[in-house]
PDB file of C-alpha atoms in Angstrom:
ATOM      1  CA  MET A   1      87.986  97.809  50.096  1.00 85.00           C
ATOM      2  CA  LYS A   2      88.974  94.662  49.516  1.00 92.00           C
ATOM      3  CA  VAL A   3      87.151  91.943  52.099  1.00 95.00           C
ATOM      4  CA  VAL A   4      86.163  88.170  52.366  1.00 95.00           C
ATOM      5  CA  ALA A   5      83.186  87.294  53.778  1.00 96.00           C
ATOM      6  CA  ASP A   6      81.339  84.255  55.629  1.00 97.00           C
ATOM      7  CA  LEU A   7      77.760  85.161  54.995  1.00 97.00           C
ATOM      8  CA  CYS A   8      75.127  82.414  56.113  1.00 97.00           C
ATOM      9  CA  ILE A   9      71.068  83.307  55.447  1.00 96.00           C
ATOM     10  CA  VAL A  10      68.998  81.928  57.268  1.00 95.00           C
ATOM     11  CA  PRO A  11      64.942  81.909  55.889  1.00 97.00           C
ATOM     12  CA  MET A  12      62.399  81.884  59.278  1.00 96.00           C
ATOM     13  CA  GLY A  13      59.848  80.624  59.693  1.00 95.00           C
ATOM     14  CA  VAL A  14      59.005  78.817  56.378  1.00 96.00           C
ATOM     15  CA  GLY A  15      59.553  75.378  57.763  1.00 94.00           C
ATOM     16  CA  PRO A  16      62.432  72.796  58.072  1.00 93.00           C
ATOM     17  CA  SER A  17      64.181  72.700  55.116  1.00 94.00           C
ATOM     18  CA  VAL A  18      65.323  75.606  53.594  1.00 95.00           C
ATOM     19  CA  SER A  19      67.255  74.802  50.610  1.00 95.00           C
ATOM     20  CA  SER A  20      64.294  75.947  47.450  1.00 96.00           C
ATOM     21  CA  TYR A  21      65.461  78.783  49.169  1.00 97.00           C
ATOM     22  CA  VAL A  22      69.123  78.173  48.909  1.00 96.00           C
ATOM     23  CA  LYS A  23      68.889  77.525  45.329  1.00 96.00           C
ATOM     24  CA  GLU A  24      67.408  81.386  44.074  1.00 97.00           C
ATOM     25  CA  ILE A  25      70.074  82.774  46.534  1.00 96.00           C
ATOM     26  CA  LYS A  26      73.131  81.014  44.720  1.00 96.00           C
ATOM     27  CA  THR A  27      71.970  81.929  41.171  1.00 97.00           C
ATOM     28  CA  ILE A  28      71.598  85.879  42.386  1.00 97.00           C
ATOM     29  CA  LEU A  29      75.309  84.397  43.726  1.00 96.00           C
ATOM     30  CA  GLU A  30      76.376  82.836  40.183  1.00 96.00           C
ATOM     31  CA  ALA A  31      74.623  85.358  38.137  1.00 97.00           C
ATOM     32  CA  SER A  32      76.945  88.098  40.043  1.00 96.00           C
ATOM     33  CA  HIS A  33      80.632  89.214  39.059  1.00 94.00           C
ATOM     34  CA  LEU A  34      81.891  88.465  42.017  1.00 97.00           C
ATOM     35  CA  ASN A  35      83.945  85.220  44.080  1.00 95.00           C
ATOM     36  CA  ALA A  36      81.544  83.097  45.801  1.00 96.00           C
ATOM     37  CA  GLU A  37      82.313  79.492  46.735  1.00 96.00           C
ATOM     38  CA  MET A  38      78.913  77.880  48.524  1.00 95.00           C
ATOM     39  CA  HIS A  39      80.142  75.737  51.984  1.00 95.00           C
ATOM     40  CA  ALA A  40      77.575  73.430  54.066  1.00 93.00           C
ATOM     41  CA  ASN A  41      77.316  76.725  56.208  1.00 94.00           C
ATOM     42  CA  GLY A  42      76.545  79.771  53.779  1.00 95.00           C
ATOM     43  CA  THR A  43      78.986  81.434  51.987  1.00 97.00           C
ATOM     44  CA  ASN A  44      82.594  82.859  51.230  1.00 97.00           C
ATOM     45  CA  ILE A  45      82.315  85.798  49.043  1.00 97.00           C
ATOM     46  CA  GLU A  46      85.955  88.005  47.286  1.00 96.00           C
ATOM     47  CA  GLY A  47      85.441  91.256  46.472  1.00 95.00           C
ATOM     48  CA  GLU A  48      84.407  94.885  47.204  1.00 95.00           C
ATOM     49  CA  LEU A  49      82.769  95.048  50.316  1.00 95.00           C
ATOM     50  CA  ALA A  50      80.508  97.482  48.311  1.00 97.00           C
ATOM     51  CA  ASP A  51      79.437  94.971  45.886  1.00 97.00           C
ATOM     52  CA  ILE A  52      79.035  91.920  48.865  1.00 97.00           C
ATOM     53  CA  CYS A  53      76.370  94.465  50.970  1.00 96.00           C
ATOM     54  CA  ARG A  54      74.912  95.048  47.340  1.00 97.00           C
ATOM     55  CA  LEU A  55      74.890  91.017  46.737  1.00 97.00           C
ATOM     56  CA  ILE A  56      73.237  90.818  50.103  1.00 97.00           C
ATOM     57  CA  GLU A  57      70.781  92.857  49.526  1.00 97.00           C
ATOM     58  CA  LEU A  58      70.039  91.454  46.055  1.00 97.00           C
ATOM     59  CA  CYS A  59      69.512  88.327  48.083  1.00 97.00           C
ATOM     60  CA  GLU A  60      67.375  89.383  50.738  1.00 97.00           C
ATOM     61  CA  GLU A  61      64.719  90.940  48.693  1.00 98.00           C
ATOM     62  CA  LYS A  62      64.674  88.311  46.346  1.00 98.00           C
ATOM     63  CA  LEU A  63      63.660  85.960  49.880  1.00 98.00           C
ATOM     64  CA  SER A  64      60.410  89.164  49.835  1.00 97.00           C
ATOM     65  CA  GLN A  65      59.462  88.763  47.035  1.00 98.00           C
ATOM     66  CA  LEU A  66      59.257  85.009  48.002  1.00 97.00           C
ATOM     67  CA  GLY A  67      57.245  85.165  51.122  1.00 97.00           C
ATOM     68  CA  VAL A  68      59.341  84.782  53.480  1.00 97.00           C
ATOM     69  CA  GLN A  69      59.454  87.831  56.162  1.00 97.00           C
ATOM     70  CA  ARG A  70      61.923  87.000  58.371  1.00 97.00           C
ATOM     71  CA  VAL A  71      65.488  86.492  57.955  1.00 97.00           C
ATOM     72  CA  PHE A  72      68.155  85.923  60.103  1.00 96.00           C
ATOM     73  CA  PHE A  73      71.832  86.756  58.029  1.00 96.00           C
ATOM     74  CA  THR A  74      75.172  86.657  60.000  1.00 97.00           C
ATOM     75  CA  MET A  75      78.422  88.456  57.847  1.00 95.00           C
ATOM     76  CA  ALA A  76      82.151  88.080  59.361  1.00 96.00           C
ATOM     77  CA  PHE A  77      84.305  90.128  56.623  1.00 95.00           C
ATOM     78  CA  SER A  78      87.952  90.415  56.482  1.00 93.00           C
ATOM     79  CA  SER A  79      90.930  92.759  55.172  1.00 92.00           C
ATOM     80  CA  ARG A  80      94.383  93.053  54.728  1.00 88.00           C
ATOM     81  CA  ARG A  81      95.822  96.515  53.891  1.00 88.00           C
ATOM     82  CA  ASP A  82      99.347  95.178  53.595  1.00 91.00           C
ATOM     83  CA  LYS A  83      98.677  93.568  50.464  1.00 87.00           C
ATOM     84  CA  GLU A  84      96.039  91.227  47.915  1.00 86.00           C
ATOM     85  CA  GLN A  85      95.082  88.177  49.747  1.00 84.00           C
ATOM     86  CA  SER A  86      92.239  85.516  47.462  1.00 87.00           C
ATOM     87  CA  MET A  87      90.503  83.268  49.868  1.00 89.00           C
ATOM     88  CA  ALA A  88      92.764  80.562  47.502  1.00 89.00           C
ATOM     89  CA  ASP A  89      96.107  82.250  49.392  1.00 87.00           C
ATOM     90  CA  LYS A  90      94.435  81.925  52.677  1.00 87.00           C
ATOM     91  CA  LEU A  91      93.729  78.894  52.654  1.00 88.00           C
ATOM     92  CA  THR A  92      96.889  77.851  51.209  1.00 89.00           C
ATOM     93  CA  ALA A  93      99.533  79.490  53.591  1.00 90.00           C
ATOM     94  CA  VAL A  94      97.626  76.452  56.065  1.00 93.00           C
ATOM     95  CA  SER A  95      98.837  74.328  53.593  1.00 91.00           C
TER      96      SER A  95
END
């Protein structure tokens, strides 16, 4: 099932700045075949739900390798069954 996901990953207990961890996550996102667009508070990703979930697992595994003991995730998914719709399509519809 194709979805558009809004994902926010927050490493906990690593201090006030998480930018070094976000850079690591960004590398994983860029290496994937999924369309991912970072924004100020997270990332929008479009693709098959199973692929997005696997990508999130890879992000969590990387943070674990970096010594992060606790991670807070928020995820929201949207899907349409009546037609294909990309992130760009959704933005164009409200322009």
